[in-house]
CSV table of C-alpha atoms and ligand atoms in Angstrom, one decimal:
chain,number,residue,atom,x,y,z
A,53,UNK,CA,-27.5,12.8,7.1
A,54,UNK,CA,-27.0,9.3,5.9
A,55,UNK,CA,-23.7,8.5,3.2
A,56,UNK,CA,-24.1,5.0,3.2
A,57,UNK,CA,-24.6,2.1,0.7
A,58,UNK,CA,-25.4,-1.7,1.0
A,59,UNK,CA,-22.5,-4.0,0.2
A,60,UNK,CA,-24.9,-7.0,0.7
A,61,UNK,CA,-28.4,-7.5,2.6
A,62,UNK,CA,-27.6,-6.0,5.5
A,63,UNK,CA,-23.8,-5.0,5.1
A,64,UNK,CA,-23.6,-0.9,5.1
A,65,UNK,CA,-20.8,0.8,4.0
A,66,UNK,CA,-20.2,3.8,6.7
A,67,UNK,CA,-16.8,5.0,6.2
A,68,UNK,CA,-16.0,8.5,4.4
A,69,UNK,CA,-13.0,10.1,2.6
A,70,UNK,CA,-10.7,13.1,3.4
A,71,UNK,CA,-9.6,15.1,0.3
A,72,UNK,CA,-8.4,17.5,2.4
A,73,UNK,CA,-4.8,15.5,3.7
A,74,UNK,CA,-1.8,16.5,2.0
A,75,UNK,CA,0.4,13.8,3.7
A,76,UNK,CA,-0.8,9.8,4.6
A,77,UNK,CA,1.1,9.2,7.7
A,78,UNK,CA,2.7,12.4,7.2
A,79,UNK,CA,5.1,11.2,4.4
A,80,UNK,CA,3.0,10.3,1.4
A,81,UNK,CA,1.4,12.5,-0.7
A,82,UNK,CA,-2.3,12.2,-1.9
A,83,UNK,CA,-3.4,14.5,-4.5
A,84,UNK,CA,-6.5,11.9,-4.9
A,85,UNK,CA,-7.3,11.7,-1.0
A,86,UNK,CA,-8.1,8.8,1.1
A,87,UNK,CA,-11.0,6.4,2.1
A,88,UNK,CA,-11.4,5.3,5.5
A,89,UNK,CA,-13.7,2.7,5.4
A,90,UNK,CA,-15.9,1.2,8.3
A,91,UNK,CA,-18.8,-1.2,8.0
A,92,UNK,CA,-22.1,-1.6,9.8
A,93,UNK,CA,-24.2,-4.9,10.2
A,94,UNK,CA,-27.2,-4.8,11.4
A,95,UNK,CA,-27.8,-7.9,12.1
A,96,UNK,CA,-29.6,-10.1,15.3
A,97,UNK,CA,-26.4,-8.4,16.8
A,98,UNK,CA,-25.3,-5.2,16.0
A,99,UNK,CA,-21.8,-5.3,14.7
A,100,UNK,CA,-19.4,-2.1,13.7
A,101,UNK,CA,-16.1,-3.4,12.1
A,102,UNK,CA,-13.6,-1.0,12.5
A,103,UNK,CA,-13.8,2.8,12.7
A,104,UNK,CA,-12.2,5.8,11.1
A,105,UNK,CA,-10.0,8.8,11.3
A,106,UNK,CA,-10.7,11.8,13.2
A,107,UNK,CA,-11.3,14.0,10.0
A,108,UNK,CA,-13.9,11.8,8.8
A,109,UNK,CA,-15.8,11.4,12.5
A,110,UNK,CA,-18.6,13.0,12.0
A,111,UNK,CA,-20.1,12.0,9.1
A,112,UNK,CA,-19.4,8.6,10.1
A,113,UNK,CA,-21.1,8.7,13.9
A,114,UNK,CA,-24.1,10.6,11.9
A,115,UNK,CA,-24.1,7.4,9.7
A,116,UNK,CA,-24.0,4.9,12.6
A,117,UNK,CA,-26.7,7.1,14.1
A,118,UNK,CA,-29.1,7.0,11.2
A,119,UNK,CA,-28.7,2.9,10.4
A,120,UNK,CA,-29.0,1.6,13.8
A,121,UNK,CA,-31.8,3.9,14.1
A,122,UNK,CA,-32.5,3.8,17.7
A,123,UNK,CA,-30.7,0.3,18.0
A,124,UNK,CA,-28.1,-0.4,21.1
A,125,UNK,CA,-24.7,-1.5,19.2
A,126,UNK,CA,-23.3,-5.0,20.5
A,127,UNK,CA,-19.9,-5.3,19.0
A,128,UNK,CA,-17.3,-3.1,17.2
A,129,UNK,CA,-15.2,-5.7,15.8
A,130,UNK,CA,-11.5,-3.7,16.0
A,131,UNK,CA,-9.0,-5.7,12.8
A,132,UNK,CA,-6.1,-2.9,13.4
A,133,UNK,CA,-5.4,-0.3,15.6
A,134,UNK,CA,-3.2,2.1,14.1
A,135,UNK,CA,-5.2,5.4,14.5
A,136,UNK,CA,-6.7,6.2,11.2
A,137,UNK,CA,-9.1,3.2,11.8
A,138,UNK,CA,-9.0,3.0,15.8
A,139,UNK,CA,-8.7,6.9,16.8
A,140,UNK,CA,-12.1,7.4,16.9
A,141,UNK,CA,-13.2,4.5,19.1
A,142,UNK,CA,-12.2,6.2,22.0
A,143,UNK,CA,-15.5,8.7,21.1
A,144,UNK,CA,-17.8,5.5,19.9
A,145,UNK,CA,-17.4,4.0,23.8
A,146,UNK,CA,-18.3,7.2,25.0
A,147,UNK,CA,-21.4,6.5,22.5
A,148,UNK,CA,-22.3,3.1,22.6
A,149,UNK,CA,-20.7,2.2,26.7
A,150,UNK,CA,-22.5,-1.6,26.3
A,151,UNK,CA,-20.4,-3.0,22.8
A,152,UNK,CA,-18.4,-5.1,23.5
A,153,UNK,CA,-14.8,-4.8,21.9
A,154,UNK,CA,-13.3,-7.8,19.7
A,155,UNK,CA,-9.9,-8.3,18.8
A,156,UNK,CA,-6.4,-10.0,19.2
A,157,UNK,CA,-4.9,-9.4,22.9
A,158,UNK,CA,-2.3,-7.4,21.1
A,159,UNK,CA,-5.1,-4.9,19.6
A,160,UNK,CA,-6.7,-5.1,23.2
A,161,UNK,CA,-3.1,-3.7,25.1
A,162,UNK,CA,-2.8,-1.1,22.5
A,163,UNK,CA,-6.2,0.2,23.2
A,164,UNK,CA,-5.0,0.7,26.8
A,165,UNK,CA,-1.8,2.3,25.1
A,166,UNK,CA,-3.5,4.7,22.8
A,167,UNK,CA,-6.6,5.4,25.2
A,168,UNK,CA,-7.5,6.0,29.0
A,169,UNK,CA,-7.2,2.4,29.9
A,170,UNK,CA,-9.6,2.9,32.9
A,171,UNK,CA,-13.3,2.9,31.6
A,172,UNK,CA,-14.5,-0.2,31.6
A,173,UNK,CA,-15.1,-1.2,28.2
A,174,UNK,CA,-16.3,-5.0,27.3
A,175,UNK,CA,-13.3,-7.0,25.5
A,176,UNK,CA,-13.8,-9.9,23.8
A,177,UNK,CA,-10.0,-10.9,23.0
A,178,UNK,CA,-10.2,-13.7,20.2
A,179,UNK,CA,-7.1,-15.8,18.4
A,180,UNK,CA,-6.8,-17.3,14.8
A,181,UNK,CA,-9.5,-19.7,14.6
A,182,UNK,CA,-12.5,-18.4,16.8
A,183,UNK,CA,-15.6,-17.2,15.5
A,184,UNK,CA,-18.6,-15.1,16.8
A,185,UNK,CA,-22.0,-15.7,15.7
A,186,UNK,CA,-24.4,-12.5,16.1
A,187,UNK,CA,-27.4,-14.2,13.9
A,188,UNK,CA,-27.2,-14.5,10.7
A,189,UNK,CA,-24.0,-13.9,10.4
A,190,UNK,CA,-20.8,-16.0,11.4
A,191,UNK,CA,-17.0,-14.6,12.0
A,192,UNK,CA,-14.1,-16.3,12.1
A,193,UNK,CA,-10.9,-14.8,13.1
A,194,UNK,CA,-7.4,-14.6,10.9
A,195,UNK,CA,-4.7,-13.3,12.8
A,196,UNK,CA,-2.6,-11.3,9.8
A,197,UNK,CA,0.7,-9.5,12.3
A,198,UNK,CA,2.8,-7.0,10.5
A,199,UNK,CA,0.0,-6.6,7.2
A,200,UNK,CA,0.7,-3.9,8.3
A,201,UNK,CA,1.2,-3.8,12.7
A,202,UNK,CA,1.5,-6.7,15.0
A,203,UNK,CA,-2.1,-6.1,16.1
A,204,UNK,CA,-3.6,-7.3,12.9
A,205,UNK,CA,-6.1,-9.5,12.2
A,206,UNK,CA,-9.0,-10.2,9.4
A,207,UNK,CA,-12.2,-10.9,9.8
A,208,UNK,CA,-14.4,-13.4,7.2
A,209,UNK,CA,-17.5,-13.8,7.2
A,210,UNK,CA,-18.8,-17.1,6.0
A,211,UNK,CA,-22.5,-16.5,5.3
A,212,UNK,CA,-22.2,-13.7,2.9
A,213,UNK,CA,-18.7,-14.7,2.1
A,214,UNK,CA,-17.3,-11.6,3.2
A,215,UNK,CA,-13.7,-11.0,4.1
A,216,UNK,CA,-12.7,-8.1,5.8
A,217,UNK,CA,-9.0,-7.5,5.3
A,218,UNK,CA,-8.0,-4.5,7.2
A,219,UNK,CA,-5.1,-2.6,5.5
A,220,UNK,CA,-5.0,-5.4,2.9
A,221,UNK,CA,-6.2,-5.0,-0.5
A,222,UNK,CA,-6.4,-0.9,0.0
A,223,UNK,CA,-5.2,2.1,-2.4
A,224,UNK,CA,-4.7,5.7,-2.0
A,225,UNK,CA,-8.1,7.7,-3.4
A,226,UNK,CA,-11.2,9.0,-2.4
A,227,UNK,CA,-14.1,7.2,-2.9
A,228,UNK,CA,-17.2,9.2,-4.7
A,229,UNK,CA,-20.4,7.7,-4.4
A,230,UNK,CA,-19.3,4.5,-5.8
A,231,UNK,CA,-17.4,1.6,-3.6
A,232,UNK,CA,-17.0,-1.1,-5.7
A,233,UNK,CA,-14.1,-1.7,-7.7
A,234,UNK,CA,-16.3,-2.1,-10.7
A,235,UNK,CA,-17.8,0.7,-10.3
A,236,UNK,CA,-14.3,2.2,-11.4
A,237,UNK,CA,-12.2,1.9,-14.4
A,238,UNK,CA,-9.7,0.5,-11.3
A,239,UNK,CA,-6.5,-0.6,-14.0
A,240,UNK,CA,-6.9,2.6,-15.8
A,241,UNK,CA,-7.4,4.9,-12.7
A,242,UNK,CA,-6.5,3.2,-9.2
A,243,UNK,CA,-3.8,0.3,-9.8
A,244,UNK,CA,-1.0,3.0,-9.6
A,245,UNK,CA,-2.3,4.3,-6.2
A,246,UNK,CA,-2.9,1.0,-5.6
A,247,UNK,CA,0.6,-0.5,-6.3
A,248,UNK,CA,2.5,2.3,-4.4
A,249,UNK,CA,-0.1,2.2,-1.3
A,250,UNK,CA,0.8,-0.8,-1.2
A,251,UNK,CA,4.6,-1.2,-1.5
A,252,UNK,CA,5.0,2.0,0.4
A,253,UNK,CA,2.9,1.1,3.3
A,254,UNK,CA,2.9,-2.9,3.7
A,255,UNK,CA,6.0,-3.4,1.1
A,256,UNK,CA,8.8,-4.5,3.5
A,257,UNK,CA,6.1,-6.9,5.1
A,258,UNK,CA,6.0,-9.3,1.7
A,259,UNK,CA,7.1,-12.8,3.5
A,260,UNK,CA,3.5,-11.5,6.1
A,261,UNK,CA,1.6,-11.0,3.4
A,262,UNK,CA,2.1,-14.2,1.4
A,263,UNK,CA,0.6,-16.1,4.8
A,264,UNK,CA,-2.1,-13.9,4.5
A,265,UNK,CA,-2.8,-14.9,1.1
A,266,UNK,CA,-1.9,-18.7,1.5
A,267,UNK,CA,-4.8,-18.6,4.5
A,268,UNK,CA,-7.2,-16.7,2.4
A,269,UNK,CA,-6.9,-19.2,-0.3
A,270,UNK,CA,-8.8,-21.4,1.8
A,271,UNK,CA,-11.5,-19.1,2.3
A,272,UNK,CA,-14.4,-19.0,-0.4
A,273,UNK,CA,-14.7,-15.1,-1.0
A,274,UNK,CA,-17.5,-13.3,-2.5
A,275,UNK,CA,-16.3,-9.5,-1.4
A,276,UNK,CA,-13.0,-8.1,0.1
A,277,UNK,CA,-13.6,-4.8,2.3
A,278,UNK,CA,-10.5,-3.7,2.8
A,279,UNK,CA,-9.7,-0.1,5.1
A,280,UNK,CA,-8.9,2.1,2.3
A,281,UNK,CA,-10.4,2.2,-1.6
A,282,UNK,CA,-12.9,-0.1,-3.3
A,283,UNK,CA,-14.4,-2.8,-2.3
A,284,UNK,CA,-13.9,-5.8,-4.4
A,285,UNK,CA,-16.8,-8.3,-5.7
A,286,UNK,CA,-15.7,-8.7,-9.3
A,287,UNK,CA,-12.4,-9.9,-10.4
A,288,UNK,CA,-10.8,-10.4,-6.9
A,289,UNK,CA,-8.7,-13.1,-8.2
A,290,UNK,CA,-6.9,-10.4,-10.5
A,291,UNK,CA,-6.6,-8.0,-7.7
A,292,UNK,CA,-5.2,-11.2,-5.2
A,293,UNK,CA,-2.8,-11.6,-8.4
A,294,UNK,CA,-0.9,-8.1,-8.2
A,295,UNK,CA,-1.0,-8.8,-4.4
A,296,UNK,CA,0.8,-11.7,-4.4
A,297,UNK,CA,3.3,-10.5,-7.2
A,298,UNK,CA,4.3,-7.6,-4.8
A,299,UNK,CA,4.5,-9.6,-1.9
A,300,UNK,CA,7.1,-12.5,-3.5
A,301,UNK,CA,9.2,-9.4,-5.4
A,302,UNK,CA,7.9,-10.4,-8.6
A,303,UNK,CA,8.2,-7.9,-11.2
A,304,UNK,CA,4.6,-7.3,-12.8
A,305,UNK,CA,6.0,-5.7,-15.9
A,306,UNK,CA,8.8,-6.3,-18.0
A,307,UNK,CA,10.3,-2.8,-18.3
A,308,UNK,CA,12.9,-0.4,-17.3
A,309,UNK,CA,12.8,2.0,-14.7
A,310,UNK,CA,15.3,4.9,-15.1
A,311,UNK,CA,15.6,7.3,-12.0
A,312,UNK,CA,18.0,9.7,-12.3
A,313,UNK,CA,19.9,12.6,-10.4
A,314,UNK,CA,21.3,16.3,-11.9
A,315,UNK,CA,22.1,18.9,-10.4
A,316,UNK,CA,23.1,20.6,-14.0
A,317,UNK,CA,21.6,18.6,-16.2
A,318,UNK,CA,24.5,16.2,-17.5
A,319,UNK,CA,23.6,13.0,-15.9
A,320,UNK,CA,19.9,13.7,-17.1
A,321,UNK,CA,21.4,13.9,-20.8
A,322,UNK,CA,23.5,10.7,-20.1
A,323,UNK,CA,19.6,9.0,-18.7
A,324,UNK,CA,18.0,10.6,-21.6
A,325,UNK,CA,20.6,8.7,-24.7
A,326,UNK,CA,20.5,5.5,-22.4
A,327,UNK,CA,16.4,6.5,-22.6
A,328,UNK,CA,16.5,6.5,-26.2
A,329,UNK,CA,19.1,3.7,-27.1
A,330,UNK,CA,16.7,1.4,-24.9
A,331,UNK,CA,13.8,2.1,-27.2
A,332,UNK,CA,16.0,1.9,-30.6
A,333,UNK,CA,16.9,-1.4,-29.0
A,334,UNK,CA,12.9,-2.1,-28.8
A,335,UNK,CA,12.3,-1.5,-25.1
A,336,UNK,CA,8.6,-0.1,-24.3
A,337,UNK,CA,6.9,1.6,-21.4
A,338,UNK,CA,10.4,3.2,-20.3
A,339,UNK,CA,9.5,4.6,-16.8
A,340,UNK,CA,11.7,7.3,-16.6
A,341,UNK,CA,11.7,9.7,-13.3
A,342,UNK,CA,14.1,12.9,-11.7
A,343,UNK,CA,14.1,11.6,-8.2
A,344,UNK,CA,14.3,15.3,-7.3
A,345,UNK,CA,11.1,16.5,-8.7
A,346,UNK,CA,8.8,13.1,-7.9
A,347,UNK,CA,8.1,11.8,-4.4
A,348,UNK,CA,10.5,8.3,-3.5
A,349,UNK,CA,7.1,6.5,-3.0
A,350,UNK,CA,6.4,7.0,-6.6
A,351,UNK,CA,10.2,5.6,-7.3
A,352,UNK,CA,9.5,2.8,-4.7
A,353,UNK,CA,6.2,2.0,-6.5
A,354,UNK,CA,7.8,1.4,-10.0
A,355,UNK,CA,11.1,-0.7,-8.7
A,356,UNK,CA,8.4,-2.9,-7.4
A,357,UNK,CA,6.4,-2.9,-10.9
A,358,UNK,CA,9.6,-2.8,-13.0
A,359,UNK,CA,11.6,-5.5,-13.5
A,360,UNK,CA,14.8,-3.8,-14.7
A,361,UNK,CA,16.3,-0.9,-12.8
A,362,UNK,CA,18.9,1.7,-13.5
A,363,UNK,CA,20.1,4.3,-11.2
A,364,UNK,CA,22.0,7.5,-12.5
A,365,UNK,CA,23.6,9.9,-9.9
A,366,UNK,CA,25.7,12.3,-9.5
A,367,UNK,CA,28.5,12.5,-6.9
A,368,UNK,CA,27.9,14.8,-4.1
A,369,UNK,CA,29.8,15.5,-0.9
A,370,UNK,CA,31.8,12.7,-1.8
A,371,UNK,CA,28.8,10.8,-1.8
A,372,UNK,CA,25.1,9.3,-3.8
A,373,UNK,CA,23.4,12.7,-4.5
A,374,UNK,CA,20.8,13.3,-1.5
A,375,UNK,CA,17.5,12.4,-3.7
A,376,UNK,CA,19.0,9.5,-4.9
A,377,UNK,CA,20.3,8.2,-1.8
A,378,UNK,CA,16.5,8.9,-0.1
A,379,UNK,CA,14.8,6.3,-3.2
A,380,UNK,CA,17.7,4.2,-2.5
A,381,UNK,CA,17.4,4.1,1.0
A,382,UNK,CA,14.0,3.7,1.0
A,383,UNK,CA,13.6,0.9,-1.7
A,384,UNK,CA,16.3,-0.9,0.6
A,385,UNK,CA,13.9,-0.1,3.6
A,386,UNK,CA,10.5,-1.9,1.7
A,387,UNK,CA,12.7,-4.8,0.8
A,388,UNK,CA,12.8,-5.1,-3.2
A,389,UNK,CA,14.3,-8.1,-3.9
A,390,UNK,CA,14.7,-9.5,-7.4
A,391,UNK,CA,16.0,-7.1,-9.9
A,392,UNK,CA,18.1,-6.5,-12.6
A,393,UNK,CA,19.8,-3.2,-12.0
A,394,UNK,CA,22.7,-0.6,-13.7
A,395,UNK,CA,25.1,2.0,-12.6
A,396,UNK,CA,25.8,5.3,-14.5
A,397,UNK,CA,27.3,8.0,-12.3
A,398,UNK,CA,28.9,11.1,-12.7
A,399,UNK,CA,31.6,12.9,-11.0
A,400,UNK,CA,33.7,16.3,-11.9
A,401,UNK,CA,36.7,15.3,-9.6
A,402,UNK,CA,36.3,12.6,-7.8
A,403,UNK,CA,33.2,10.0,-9.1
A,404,UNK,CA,31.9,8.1,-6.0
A,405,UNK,CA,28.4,8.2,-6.6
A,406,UNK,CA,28.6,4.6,-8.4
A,407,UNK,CA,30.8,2.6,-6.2
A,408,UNK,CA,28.2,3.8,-3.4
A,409,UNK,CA,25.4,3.1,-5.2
A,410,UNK,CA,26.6,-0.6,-5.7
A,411,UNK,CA,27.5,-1.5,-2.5
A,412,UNK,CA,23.9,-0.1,-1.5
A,413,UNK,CA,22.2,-2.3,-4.0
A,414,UNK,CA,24.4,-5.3,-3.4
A,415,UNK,CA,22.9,-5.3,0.4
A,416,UNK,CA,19.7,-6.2,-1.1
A,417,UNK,CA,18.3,-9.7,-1.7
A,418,UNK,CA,19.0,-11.3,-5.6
A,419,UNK,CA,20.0,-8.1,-6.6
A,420,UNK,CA,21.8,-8.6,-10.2
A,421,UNK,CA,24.0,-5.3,-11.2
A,422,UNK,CA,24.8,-5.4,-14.8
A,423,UNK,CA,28.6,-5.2,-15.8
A,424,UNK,CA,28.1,-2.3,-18.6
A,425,UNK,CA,27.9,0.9,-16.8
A,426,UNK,CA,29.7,4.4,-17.2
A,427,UNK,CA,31.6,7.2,-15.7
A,428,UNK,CA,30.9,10.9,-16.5
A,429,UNK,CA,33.4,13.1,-15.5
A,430,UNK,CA,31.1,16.7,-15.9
A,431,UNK,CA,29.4,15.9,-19.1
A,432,UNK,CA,28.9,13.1,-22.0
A,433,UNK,CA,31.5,12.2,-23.8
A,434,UNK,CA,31.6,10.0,-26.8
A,435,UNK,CA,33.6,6.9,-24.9
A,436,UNK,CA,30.2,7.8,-22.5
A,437,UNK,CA,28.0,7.0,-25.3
A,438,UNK,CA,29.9,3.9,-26.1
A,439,UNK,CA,29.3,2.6,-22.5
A,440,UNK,CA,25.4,3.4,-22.7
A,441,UNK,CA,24.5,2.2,-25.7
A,442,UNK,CA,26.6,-1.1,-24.3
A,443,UNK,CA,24.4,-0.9,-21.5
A,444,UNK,CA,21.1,-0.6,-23.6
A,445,UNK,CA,21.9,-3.4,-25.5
A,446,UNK,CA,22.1,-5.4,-22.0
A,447,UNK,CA,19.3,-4.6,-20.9
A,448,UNK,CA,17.2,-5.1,-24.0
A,449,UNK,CA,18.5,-8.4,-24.5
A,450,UNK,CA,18.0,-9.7,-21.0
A,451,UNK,CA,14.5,-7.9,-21.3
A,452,UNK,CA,13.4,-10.7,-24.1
B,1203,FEO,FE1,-4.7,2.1,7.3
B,1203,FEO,FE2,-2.2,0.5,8.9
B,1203,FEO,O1,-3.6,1.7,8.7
């Protein structure tokens, strides 16, 4: 068997997809799957870059098999070790003994951590700025910590222009046959797995990402391969363009995300008039979510696309309703910086759910909370309606 496809002369795509995974990491869904990609050059030298996740293994050792055809393999070139690239190389040195391991000394130590440190495997430890030639082909080295683990590095290739960026530049999705970017309508159906792979996964790590970019401007690239997804070889430098919007906490749309919590439907009526009065006032694309019924990642996803924010809760146990508190909590915890944001919360004895939710937001960097906001006590009342058209105008007017 042989699922492979050329990414240039002698680049191979070998990596596979798992449709199969409910959970990324345990935590994010993936109704569309997941790619793990891995390249094969068969060049003078033999060089793997990366590897995959278990539930991919064995069409991908069958695809190694098949392309070297009978060749030895002389160097898996190992960019990040977190194991749904690296848990499989414990099997491929069992395979291919003589390759010779190249990576950052951190990657190197947490090979010893994640696998029996005593088999002698070949290291090569290498450090921003080296290179390895293996014929045709020339690497340099780009240390990248924290995009998305310490361990990080990217690998470009200057001859067909190639850079490898690890976790960088991947979405969500299975890949079908087609690997390129442009072999998908990617705006129409990746950007949103895109966006919230990555704000959920390398998000909090924006300040790490932006030294990526700034070092990759100096490269001349021809093709990204990122990990996960497409790989890009049209339009990169609109692709690099949402990247480095989500990596300074740059809103990429002028819009209003409304998330709301209700347990009995009142503060959902309170976010549906504020819904409405925003598009009387000429607001489009409202992004409106119940943060009980859709994942936070999706919520994380669209603070970071969105550049005006409100939050509607519920009081409960004298606290931020629990779903609530979770996107909160976790758009705090990926580092959203930038926003304009408003309150609305309701409470049938004692409203707390507001005051909460500002102090939580406040903690955040350039954080702006709107004055207009509004207290239900149990259900809408026309003073309420008062307050939220108030706080549509607001937000249309700052929208312009
Ligand atoms: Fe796709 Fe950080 O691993």
């Amino acid at each position: 068997m042989n699922c492979t496809r050329l990414v240039t002369s002698d680049i191979y795509y070998v990596g596979s997809s798992d449709r199969r995974l409910a959970l990324f990491e345990s935590v994010y869904p993936i109704p569309r799957g997941v790619s793990y990609n891995s390249y094969l050059i068969l060049d003078e030298k033999t060089v793997l870059l990366d590897t995959v996740d278990r539930s991919v293994s064995t069409v991908f050792f069958e695809n190694i098999k098949a392309l070297l055809d009978g060749r030895k393999l002389d160097y898996v070139i190992v960019n990040h070790m977190e194991p749904d690239h690296a848990a499989t190389l414990s099997e491929l040195r069992l395979r291919y003994p003589e390759a010779t391991f190249v990576a950052t000394q951190k990657a190197v130590d947490m090979m010893g951590q994640f696998f029996d440190s005593t088999t002698a495997t070949p290291f090569l430890a290498v450090k921003e700025g080296d290179s390895l030639c293996t014929g045709r082909h020339n690497f340099s080295f780009v240390t990248a910590p924290m995009v998305h683990w310490p361990e990080v590095m990217v690998s470009y290739d200057s001859t067909d222009k190639v850079l490898f960026s690890a976790d960088a530049f991947g979405t969500f999705g299975a890949l079908g046959g087609n690997i390129f970017a442009d072999e998908y309508d990617f705006q129409r159906d990746w950007l949103d797995d895109a966006r919230r792979y990555y704000t959920n996964i390398v998000g909090k790590y924006g300040v790490q990402v932006q030294n990526l970019l700034k070092k990759a401007g100096g490269l001349d690239i021809k093709f990204v391969c990122p990990l996960h997804g497409p790989i890009w070889k049209k339009d990169i430098a609109w692709f690099i363009d949402k990247y480095d919007k989500w990596s300074s906490y740059t809103p990429e749309d002028k819009s209003v995300l409304i998330a709301y919590a209700s347990v009995y439907g009142d503060t959902e009526n309170a976010a549906n008039i504020l819904a409405t009065e925003l598009a009387e006032n000429g607001v489009r694309n409202i992004a409106m979510y119940d943060v009980s019924t859709v994942h936070p990642s999706v919520i994380v996803s669209e603070a970071f696309r969105c550049s005006h924010l409100v939050f509607a809760a519920t009081t409960y146990n004298m606290g931020i309703f629990v779903n609530m508190e979770i996107a909160l909590n976790d758009i705090k915890a990926h580092n959203l910086q930038n926003r304009k944001v408003a309150i609305l919360e309701n409470g049938s004895w004692a409203p707390a759910s507001g005051k909460l939710m500002r102090e939580l937001i406040s903690s955040m960097k350039n954080m702006t909370i709107i004055e207009q906001s509004t207290t239900l006590k149990s259900s809408v009342k026309a003073q309420n309606v008062d307050d939220i058209k108030a706080m549509a105008k607001a937000l249309a007017v700052d929208l312009v």
